Coordinates of C-alpha atoms in Angstrom, one line a residue:
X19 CA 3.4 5.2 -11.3
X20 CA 1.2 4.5 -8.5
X21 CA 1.3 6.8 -5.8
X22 CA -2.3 6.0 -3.6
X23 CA -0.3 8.6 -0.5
X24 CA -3.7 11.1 -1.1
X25 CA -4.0 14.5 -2.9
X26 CA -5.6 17.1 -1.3
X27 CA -6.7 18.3 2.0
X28 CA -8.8 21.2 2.4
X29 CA -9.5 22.1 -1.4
X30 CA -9.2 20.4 -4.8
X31 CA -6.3 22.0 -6.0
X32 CA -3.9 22.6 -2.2
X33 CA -2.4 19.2 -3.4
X34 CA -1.1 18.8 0.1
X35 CA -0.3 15.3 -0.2
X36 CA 0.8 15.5 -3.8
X37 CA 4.4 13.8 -4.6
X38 CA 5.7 17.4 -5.7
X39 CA 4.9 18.3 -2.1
X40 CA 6.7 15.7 -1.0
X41 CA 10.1 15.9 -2.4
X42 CA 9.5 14.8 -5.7
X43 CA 10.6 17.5 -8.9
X44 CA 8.2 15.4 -11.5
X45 CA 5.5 13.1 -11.3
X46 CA 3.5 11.4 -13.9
X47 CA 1.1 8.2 -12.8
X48 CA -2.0 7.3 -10.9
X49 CA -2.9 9.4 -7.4
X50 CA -5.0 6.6 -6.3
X51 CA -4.9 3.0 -6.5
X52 CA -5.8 0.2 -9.3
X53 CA -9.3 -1.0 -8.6
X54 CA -11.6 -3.7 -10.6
X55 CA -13.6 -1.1 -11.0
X56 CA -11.0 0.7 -13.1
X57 CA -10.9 -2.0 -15.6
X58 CA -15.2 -1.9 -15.8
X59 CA -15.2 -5.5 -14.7
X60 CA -18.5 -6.9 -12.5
X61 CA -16.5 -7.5 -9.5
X62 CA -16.0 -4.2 -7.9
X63 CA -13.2 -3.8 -5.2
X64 CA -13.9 -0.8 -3.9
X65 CA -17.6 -0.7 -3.3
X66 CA -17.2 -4.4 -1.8
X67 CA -15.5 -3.3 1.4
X68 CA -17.3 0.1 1.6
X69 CA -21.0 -0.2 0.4
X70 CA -22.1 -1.8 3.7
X71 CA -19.9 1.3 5.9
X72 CA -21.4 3.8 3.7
X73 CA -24.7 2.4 3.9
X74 CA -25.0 1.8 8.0
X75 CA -23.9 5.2 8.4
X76 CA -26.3 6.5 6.3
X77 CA -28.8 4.6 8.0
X78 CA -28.3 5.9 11.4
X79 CA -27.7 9.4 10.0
X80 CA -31.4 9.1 8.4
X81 CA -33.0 8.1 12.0
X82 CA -31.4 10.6 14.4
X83 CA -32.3 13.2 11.6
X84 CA -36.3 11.9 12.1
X85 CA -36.1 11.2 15.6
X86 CA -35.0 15.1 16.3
X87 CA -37.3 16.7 13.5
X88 CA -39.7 14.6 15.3
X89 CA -39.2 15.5 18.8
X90 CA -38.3 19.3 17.4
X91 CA -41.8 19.2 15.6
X92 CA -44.0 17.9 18.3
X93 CA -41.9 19.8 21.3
X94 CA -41.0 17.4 22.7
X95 CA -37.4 18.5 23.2
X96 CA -35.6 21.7 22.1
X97 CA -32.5 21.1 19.5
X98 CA -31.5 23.9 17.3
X99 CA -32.6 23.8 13.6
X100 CA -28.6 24.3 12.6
X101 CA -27.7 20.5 14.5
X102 CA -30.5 18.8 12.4
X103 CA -29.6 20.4 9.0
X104 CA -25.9 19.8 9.5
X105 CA -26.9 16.1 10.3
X106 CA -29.3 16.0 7.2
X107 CA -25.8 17.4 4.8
X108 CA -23.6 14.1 6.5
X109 CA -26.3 11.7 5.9
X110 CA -26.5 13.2 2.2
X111 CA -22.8 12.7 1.7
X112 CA -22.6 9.4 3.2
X113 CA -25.7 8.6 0.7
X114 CA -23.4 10.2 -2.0
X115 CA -20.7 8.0 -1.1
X116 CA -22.9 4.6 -1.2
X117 CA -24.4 6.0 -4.2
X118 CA -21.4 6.7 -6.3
X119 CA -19.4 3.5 -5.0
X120 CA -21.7 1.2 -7.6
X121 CA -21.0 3.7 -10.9
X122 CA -18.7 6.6 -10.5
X123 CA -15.4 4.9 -9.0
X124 CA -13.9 4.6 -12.6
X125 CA -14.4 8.7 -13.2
X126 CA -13.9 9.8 -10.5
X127 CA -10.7 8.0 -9.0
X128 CA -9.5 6.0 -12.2
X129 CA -7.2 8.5 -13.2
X130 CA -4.0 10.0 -14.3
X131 CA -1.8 12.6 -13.3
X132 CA 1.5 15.0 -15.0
X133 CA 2.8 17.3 -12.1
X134 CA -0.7 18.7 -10.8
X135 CA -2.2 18.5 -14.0
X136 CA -5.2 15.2 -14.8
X137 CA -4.2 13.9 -18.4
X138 CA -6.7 11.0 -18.7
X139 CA -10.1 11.1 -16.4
X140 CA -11.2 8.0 -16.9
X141 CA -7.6 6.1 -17.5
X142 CA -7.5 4.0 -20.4
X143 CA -5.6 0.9 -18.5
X144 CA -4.3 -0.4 -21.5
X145 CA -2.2 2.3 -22.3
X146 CA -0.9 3.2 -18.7
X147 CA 1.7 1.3 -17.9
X148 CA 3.3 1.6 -21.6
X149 CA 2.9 5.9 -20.8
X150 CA 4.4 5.5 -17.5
X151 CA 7.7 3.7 -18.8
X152 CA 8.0 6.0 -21.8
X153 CA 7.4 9.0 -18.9
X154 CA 10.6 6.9 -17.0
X155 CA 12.9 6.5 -20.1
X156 CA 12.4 9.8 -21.1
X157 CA 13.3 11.4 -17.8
X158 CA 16.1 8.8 -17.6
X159 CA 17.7 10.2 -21.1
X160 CA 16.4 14.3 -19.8
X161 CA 18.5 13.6 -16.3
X162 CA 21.3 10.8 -17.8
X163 CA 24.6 13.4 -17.1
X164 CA 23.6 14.2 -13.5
X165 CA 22.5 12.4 -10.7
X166 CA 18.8 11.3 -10.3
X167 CA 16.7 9.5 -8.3
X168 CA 13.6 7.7 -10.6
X169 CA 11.0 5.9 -8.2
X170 CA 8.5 3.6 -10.6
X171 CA 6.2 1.9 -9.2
X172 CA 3.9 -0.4 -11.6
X173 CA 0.5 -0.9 -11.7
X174 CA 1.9 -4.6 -12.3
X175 CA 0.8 -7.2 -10.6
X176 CA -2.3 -5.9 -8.9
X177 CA -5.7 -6.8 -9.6
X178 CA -7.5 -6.6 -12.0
X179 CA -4.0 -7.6 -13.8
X180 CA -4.4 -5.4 -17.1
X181 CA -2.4 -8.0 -19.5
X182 CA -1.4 -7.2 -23.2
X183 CA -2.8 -9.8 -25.7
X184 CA 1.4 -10.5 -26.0
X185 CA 1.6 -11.9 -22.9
X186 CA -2.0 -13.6 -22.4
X187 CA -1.6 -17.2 -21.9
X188 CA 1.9 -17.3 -21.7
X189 CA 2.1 -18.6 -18.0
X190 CA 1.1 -22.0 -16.7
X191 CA 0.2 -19.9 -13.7
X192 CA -2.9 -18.5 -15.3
X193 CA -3.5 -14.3 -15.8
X194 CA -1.3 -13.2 -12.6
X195 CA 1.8 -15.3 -14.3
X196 CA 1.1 -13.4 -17.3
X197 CA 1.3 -10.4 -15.5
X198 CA 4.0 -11.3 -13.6
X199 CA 6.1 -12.0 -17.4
X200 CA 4.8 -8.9 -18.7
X201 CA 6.4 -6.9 -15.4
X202 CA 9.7 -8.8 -16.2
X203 CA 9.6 -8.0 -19.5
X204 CA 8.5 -4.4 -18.7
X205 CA 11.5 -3.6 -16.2
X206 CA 14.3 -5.3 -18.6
X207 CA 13.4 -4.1 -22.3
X208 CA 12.2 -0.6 -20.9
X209 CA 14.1 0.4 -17.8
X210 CA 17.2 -1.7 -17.1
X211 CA 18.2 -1.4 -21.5
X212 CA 17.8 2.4 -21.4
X213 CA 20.0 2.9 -18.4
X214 CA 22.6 0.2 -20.4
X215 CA 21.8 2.3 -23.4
X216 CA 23.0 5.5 -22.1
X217 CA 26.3 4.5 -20.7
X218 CA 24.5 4.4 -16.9
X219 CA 24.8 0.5 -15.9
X220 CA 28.1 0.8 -13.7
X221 CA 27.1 3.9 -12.1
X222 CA 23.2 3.5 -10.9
X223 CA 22.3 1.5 -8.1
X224 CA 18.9 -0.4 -9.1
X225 CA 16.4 -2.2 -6.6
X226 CA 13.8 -3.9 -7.4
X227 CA 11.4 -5.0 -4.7
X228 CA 7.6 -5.4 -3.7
X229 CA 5.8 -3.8 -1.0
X230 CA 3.4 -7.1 0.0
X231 CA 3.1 -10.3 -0.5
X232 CA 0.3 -11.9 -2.2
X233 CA -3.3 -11.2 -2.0
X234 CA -4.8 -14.7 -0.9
X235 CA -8.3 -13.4 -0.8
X236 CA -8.0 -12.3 -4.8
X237 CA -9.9 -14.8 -6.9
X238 CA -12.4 -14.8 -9.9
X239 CA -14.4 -18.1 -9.6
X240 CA -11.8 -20.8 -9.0
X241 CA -8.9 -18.6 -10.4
X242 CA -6.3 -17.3 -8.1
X243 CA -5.5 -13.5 -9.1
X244 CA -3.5 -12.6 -6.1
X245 CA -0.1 -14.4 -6.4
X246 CA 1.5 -17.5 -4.2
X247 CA 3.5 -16.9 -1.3
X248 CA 5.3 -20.5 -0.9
X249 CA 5.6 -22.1 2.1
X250 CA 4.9 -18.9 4.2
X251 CA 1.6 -18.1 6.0
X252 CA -1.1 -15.7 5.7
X253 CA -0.7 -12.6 2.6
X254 CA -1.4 -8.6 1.9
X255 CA -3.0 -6.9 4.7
X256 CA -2.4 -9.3 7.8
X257 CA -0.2 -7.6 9.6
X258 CA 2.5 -10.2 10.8
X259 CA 2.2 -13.4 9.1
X260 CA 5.6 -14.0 6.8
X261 CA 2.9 -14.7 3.9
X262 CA 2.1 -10.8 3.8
X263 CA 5.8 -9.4 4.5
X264 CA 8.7 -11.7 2.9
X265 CA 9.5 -10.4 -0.3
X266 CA 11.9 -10.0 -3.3
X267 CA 14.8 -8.0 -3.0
X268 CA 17.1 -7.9 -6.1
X269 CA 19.7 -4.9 -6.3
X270 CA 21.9 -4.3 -9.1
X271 CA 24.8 -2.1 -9.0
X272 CA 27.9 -3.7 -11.6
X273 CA 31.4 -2.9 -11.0
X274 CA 30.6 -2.2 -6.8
X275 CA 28.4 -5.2 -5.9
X276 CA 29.6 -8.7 -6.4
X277 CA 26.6 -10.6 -9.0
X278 CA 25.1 -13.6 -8.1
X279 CA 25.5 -12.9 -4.3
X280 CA 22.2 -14.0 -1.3
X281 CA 22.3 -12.0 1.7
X282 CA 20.0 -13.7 4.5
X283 CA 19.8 -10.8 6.5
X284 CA 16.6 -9.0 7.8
X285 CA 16.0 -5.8 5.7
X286 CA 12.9 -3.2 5.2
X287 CA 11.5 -1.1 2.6
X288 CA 11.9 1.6 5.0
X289 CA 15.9 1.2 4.6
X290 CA 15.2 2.8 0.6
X291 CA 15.1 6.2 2.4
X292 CA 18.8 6.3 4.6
X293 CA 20.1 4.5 1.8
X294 CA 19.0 7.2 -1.2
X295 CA 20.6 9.5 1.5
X296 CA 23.9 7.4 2.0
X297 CA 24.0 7.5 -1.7
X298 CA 23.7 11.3 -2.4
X299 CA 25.9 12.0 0.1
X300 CA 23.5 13.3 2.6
X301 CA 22.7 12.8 6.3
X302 CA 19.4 11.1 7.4
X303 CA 17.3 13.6 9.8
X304 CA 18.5 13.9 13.2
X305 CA 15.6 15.1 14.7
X306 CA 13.3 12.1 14.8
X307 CA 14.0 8.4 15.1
X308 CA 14.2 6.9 11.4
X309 CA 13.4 3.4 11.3
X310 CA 15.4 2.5 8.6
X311 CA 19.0 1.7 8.4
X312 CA 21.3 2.4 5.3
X313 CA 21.7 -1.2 3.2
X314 CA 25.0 0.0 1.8
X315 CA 27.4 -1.8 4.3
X316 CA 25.5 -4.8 4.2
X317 CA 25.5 -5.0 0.9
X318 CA 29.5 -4.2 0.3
X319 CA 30.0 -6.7 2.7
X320 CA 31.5 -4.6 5.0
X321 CA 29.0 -5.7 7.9
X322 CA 27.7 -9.5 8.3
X323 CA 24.2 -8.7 10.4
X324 CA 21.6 -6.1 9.1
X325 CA 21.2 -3.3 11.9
X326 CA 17.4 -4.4 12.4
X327 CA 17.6 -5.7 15.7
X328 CA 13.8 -5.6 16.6
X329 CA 11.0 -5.0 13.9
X330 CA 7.7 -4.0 14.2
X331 CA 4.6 -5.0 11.9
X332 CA 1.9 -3.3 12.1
X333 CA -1.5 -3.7 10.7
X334 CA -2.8 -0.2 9.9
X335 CA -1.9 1.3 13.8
X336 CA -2.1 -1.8 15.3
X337 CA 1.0 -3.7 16.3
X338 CA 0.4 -7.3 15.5
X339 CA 3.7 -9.0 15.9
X340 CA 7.9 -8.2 16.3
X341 CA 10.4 -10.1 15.2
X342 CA 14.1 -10.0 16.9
X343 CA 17.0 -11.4 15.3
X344 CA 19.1 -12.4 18.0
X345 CA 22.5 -11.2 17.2
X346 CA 24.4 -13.9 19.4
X347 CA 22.7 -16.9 18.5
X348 CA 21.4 -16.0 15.1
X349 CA 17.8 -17.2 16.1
X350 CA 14.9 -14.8 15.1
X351 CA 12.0 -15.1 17.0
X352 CA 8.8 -14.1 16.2
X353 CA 5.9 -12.8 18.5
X354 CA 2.7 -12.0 17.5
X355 CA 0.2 -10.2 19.6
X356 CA -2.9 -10.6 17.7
X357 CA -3.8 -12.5 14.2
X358 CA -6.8 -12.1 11.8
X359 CA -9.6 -14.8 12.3
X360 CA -9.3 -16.3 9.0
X361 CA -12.9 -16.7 6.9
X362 CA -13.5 -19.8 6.6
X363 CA -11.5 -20.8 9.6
X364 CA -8.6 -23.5 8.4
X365 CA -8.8 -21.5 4.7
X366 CA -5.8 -19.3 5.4
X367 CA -7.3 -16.0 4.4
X368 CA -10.1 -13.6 4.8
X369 CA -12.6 -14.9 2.5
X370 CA -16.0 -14.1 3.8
X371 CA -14.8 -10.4 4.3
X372 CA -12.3 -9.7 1.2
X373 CA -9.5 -8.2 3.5
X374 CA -8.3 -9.4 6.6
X375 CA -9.8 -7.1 9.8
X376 CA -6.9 -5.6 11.9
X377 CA -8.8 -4.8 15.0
X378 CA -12.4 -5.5 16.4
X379 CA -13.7 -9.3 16.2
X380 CA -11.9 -9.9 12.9
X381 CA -8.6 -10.7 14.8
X382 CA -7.7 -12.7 17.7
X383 CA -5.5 -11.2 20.6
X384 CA -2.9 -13.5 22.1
X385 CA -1.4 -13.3 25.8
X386 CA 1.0 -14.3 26.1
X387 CA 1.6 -13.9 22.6
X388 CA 2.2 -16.7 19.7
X389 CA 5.9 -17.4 19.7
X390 CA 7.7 -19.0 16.5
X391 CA 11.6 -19.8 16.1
X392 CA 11.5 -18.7 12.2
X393 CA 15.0 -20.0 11.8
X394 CA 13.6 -23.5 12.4
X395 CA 9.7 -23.0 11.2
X396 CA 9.7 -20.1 8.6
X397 CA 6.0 -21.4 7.8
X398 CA 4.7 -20.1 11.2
X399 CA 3.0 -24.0 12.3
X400 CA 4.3 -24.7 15.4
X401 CA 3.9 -22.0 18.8
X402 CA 6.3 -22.5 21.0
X403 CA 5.8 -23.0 24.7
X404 CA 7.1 -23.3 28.0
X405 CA 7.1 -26.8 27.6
X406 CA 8.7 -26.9 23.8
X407 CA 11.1 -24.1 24.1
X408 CA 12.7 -23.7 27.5
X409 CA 13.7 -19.6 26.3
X410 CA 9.9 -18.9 25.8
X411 CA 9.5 -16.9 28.5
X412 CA 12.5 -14.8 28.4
X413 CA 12.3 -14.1 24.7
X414 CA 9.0 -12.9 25.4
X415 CA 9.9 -10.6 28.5
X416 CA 12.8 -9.2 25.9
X417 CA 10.7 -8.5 23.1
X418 CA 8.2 -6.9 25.5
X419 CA 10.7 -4.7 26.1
X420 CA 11.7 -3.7 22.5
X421 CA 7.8 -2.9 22.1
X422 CA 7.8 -0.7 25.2
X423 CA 11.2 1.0 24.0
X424 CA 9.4 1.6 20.9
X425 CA 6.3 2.6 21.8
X426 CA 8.3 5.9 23.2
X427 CA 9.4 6.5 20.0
X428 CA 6.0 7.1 18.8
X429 CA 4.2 10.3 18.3
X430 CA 0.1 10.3 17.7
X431 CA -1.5 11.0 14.5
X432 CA -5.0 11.7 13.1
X433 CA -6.7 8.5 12.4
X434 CA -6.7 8.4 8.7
X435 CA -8.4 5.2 8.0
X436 CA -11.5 6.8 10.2
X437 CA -15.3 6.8 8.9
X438 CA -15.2 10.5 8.5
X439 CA -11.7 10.5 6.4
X440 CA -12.8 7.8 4.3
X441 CA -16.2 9.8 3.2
X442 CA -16.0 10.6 -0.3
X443 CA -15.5 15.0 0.2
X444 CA -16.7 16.2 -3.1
X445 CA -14.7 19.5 -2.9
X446 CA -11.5 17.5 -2.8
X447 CA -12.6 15.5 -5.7
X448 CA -9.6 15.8 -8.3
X449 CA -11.9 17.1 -11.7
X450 CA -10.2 18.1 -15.1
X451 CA -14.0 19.0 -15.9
X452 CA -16.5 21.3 -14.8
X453 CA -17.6 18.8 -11.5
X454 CA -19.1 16.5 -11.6
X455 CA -18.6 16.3 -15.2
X456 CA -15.0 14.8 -14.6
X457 CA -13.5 13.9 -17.8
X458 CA -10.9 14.7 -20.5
X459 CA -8.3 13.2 -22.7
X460 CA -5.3 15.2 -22.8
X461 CA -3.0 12.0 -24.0
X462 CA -4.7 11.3 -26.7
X463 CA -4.9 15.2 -27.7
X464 CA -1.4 15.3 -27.4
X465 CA -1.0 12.5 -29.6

C-alpha cells in the first residue's frame, strides 16, 4: 500500500529509504502519497502548499543572481564566476519545482511500485487499491503455513477518496462515507475472508487502526472530504488537539482475546513495533530508548494500566503538548505548549492555509502551558487554572519534568521537512522511462 517513508538518496536507483531496505522481504504499493492531483481533479494538493515556497525561493534566487552578475560585471565587487553559476542551477531547480507542481505531479509521483521495480507511471487509481488487495491475498495464500507479518495500508480514506461506482451514494455522509463503506467492505471480503479461508483466523493477530484523525481543512465547495472527529477538537496535522490523535483501534485475535471487550487505556501506533517483536518471539533493541510498549499484556488482561505513563505529541519536531495518565488517581492531564492559530479564528481548523503551521506565526506558544483534565473534558474547552484546579501548578511542574527527561532521550537529525530537502532533485526522480519521459504500463502488459 502506501508507504510516503521516501525512496532514494543520492541516486535514482540506491533506494535507501525503500521498504526492502527497511525490513520488509516484498513490497507492492505507492512510494509516495495520494494527492488530488493524482486523480487529475482542478484542486491540486500538492502545488497548493508548495507553489508559493517554490516560487519565493525562486524569486530571491533570481535577484542575488542579478545583483552579483551586476556588481561582477561593473567591478564593483569581486565574487567568483563558480558562486554565481551554482546560484543560477538552484534558482533553475526551484523554477523546475514551481514549474512542474501545476502539470507533472501525476507522472512523476503518482505511481506504483513491485519490489524496486515502477509497474504503473502514471497510476490508474481505479484499479489500485483492488491490485494492492489481490498483491495481500496472494502473499497471504504464498506465506499461509509459516509465520508472516503483512502491513497494508490503504489508500482508503484519503483525499481525493477514489470510490467505485458500487459504493457511490451509499452513505448519508456524502463521498468520504462511501469511502469509508468501501474500506469496510475492502478489509472484510478481501483480507479478514482469505485469512478465514485458509484455516488462519485462530492463529493471526489482526489490527486494524488509523494513523490521524480527520482532515478538517478537506472540503470541495460545501462538502466535507476529510472525515468527523466527534466531540474532540482540532484534526490531521495539529499536533496535540485529541481531534488529530484519537483513533480506532480494533484487534482481532479468536480463541486468545476475549470479543466484544473496550479497553480505555492510553495506547500508540508506536506499540505495533514491540508488539510484532513480542509476537515473533524476539526482543526489542536494547540499544536505544523505544517509545513503544508491547500491547500484549494489556490486551490478555494480564495488566489493568497501559505502560504509557507520559506521551509526547509532536508536530513535525515540535513538541506541542504531553499527556500523563496519572497512575494513582486515574486522571490524564493534558498540557499543551503551543497550538495552531486556527484560519478563520473560532472555525476550528486551518482554512486560509490548507494545513495547520507547526511553528513560526501559524501557532500560538503558551506559558505556562494550556492545561485540560481529559477525564472530565475530553473535548479540550475548558483550561484549567490556578483558580479552577487547585493541582495546576504541580501537574505542570511534573509534566515539565517528563519533557526534560525526555528531551535526554533525544538524538538530532537532519531536518527533513527543510526548503532544500523538499526541492524536487531530478536525479532522484523514480523513472521507468528514459527521464523525463516517465511512463509505462507493466500491469496492464501483464494482463
Amino acid at each position: 500500500g502506501k508507504w510516503h517513508m521516501g525512496v532514494n538518496c543520492k541516486s535514482r536507483r540506491d533506494h535507501c529509504h525503500h521498504p526492502l531496505n527497511h525490513g520488509f522481504d516484498y513490497f507492492y504499493g505507492m512510494p509516495f502519497t495520494l494527492l488530488n492531483e493524482c486523480q487529475g481533479t482542478d484542486d491540486p494538493e500538492l502545488a497548493k502548499s508548495l507553489q508559493d515556497t517554490y516560487w519565493l525561493y525562486t524569486q530571491m534566487i533570481i535577484l542575488a543572481v542579478l545583483t552579483l552578475l551586476i556588481g561582477k560585471l561593473t567591478n564593483l565587487f569581486s565574487v567568483k564566476w563558480k558562486i554565481i553559476i551554482c546560484l543560477a542551477i538552484c534558482g533553475l531547480l526551484y523554477f523546475i519545482s514551481w514549474f512542474s507542481s501545476y502539470g507533472f505531479t501525476k507522472y512523476w509521483n503518482c505511481i506504483l511500485m513491485r519490489n524496486h521495480d515502477i509497474t504503473e507511471q502514471p497510476m490508474d487509481l481505479e484499479k489500485t487499491t483492488s491490485n494492492m488487495l489481490k498483491e495481500a491475498v496472494s502473499f497471504i495464500e504464498r506465506n499461509k503455513h509459516r509465520p508472516f507479518l503483512l502491513f497494508v495500508s490503504l489508500l482508503h480514506v484519503h483525499t481525493p477518496l477514489i470510490t467505485t461506482e458500487k459504493f457511490l451514494g451509499r452513505s448519508r455522509h456524502g463521498l468520504y462515507g462511501d469511502n469509508v463503506e468501501e474500506m469496510d467492505w475492502m478489509v472484510g471480503k478481501w483480507l479478514l475472508d482469505v485469512i478465514d479461508k485458509e484455516g488462519l483466523k485462530n492463529t493471526t493477530f489482526i489490527y486494524f487502526a488509523s494513523d490521524h484523525g480527520g482532515s478538517l481543512e478537506a472540503h470541495r465547495g460545501n462538502a466535507q472530504l476529510g472525515g468527523w472527529n466527534g466531540i474532540y477538537k482540532g484534526g490531521k496535522g495539529m499536533g496535540g488537539w485529541e481531534g488529530g490523535i484519537r483513533v480506532p483501534g480494533i484487534v482481532r485475535w479468536p480463541g486468545v482475546l476475549p470479543a466484544g471487550t473496550v479497553i480505555n487505556e492510553l495506547t500508540s501506533l508506536m506499540d505495533v513495533f514491540p508488539t510484532v517483536v513480542h509476537l515473533a518471539g524476539g526482543a526489542v533493541p536494547q540499544d536505544r530508548v523505544i517509545d513503544g510498549r508491547t500491547l500484549l499484556p494489556l490486551l490478555r488482561g494480564t495488566v489493568q494500566h497501559s505502560g504509557h505513563e507520559f506521551m509526547f505529541h509532536y508536530c513535525g519536531v515540535f513538541l506541542h503538548a504531553v499527556r500523563w495518565h496519572q497512575k494513582d488517581s486515574g486522571t490524564i492531564w493534558k498540557a499543551h505548549y503551543a497550538t495552531p492559530v486556527f484560519q478563520p479564528e473560532a472555525s476550528g481548523a486551518c482554512f486560509g492555509r490548507g494545513i495547520c503551521p507547526c511553528f513560526g506565526d501559524g501557532v500560538t506558544h503558551h506559558d505556562p502551558p494550556l492545561l485540560f483534565d481529559l477525564s472530565q473534558d475530553p473535548s479540550e474547552s475548558n483550561p484549567l487554572s490556578a483558580d479552577t484546579e487547585p493541582l495546576s501548578d504541580t501537574v505542570t511542574r511534573r509534566i515539565g519534568k517528563a519533557v526534560e527527561e525526555h528531551r535526554k532521550t533525544l538524538t538530532p537529525v537532519p531536518q527533513q521537512l527543510s526548503p532544500h530537502n523538499n526541492i524536487w532533485k531530478p536525479w532522484l526522480q523514480p523513472c521507468c522511462g528514459t527521464f523525463p519521459f516517465c511512463w509505462c504500463d507493466e500491469e496492464n502488459n501483464k494482463a
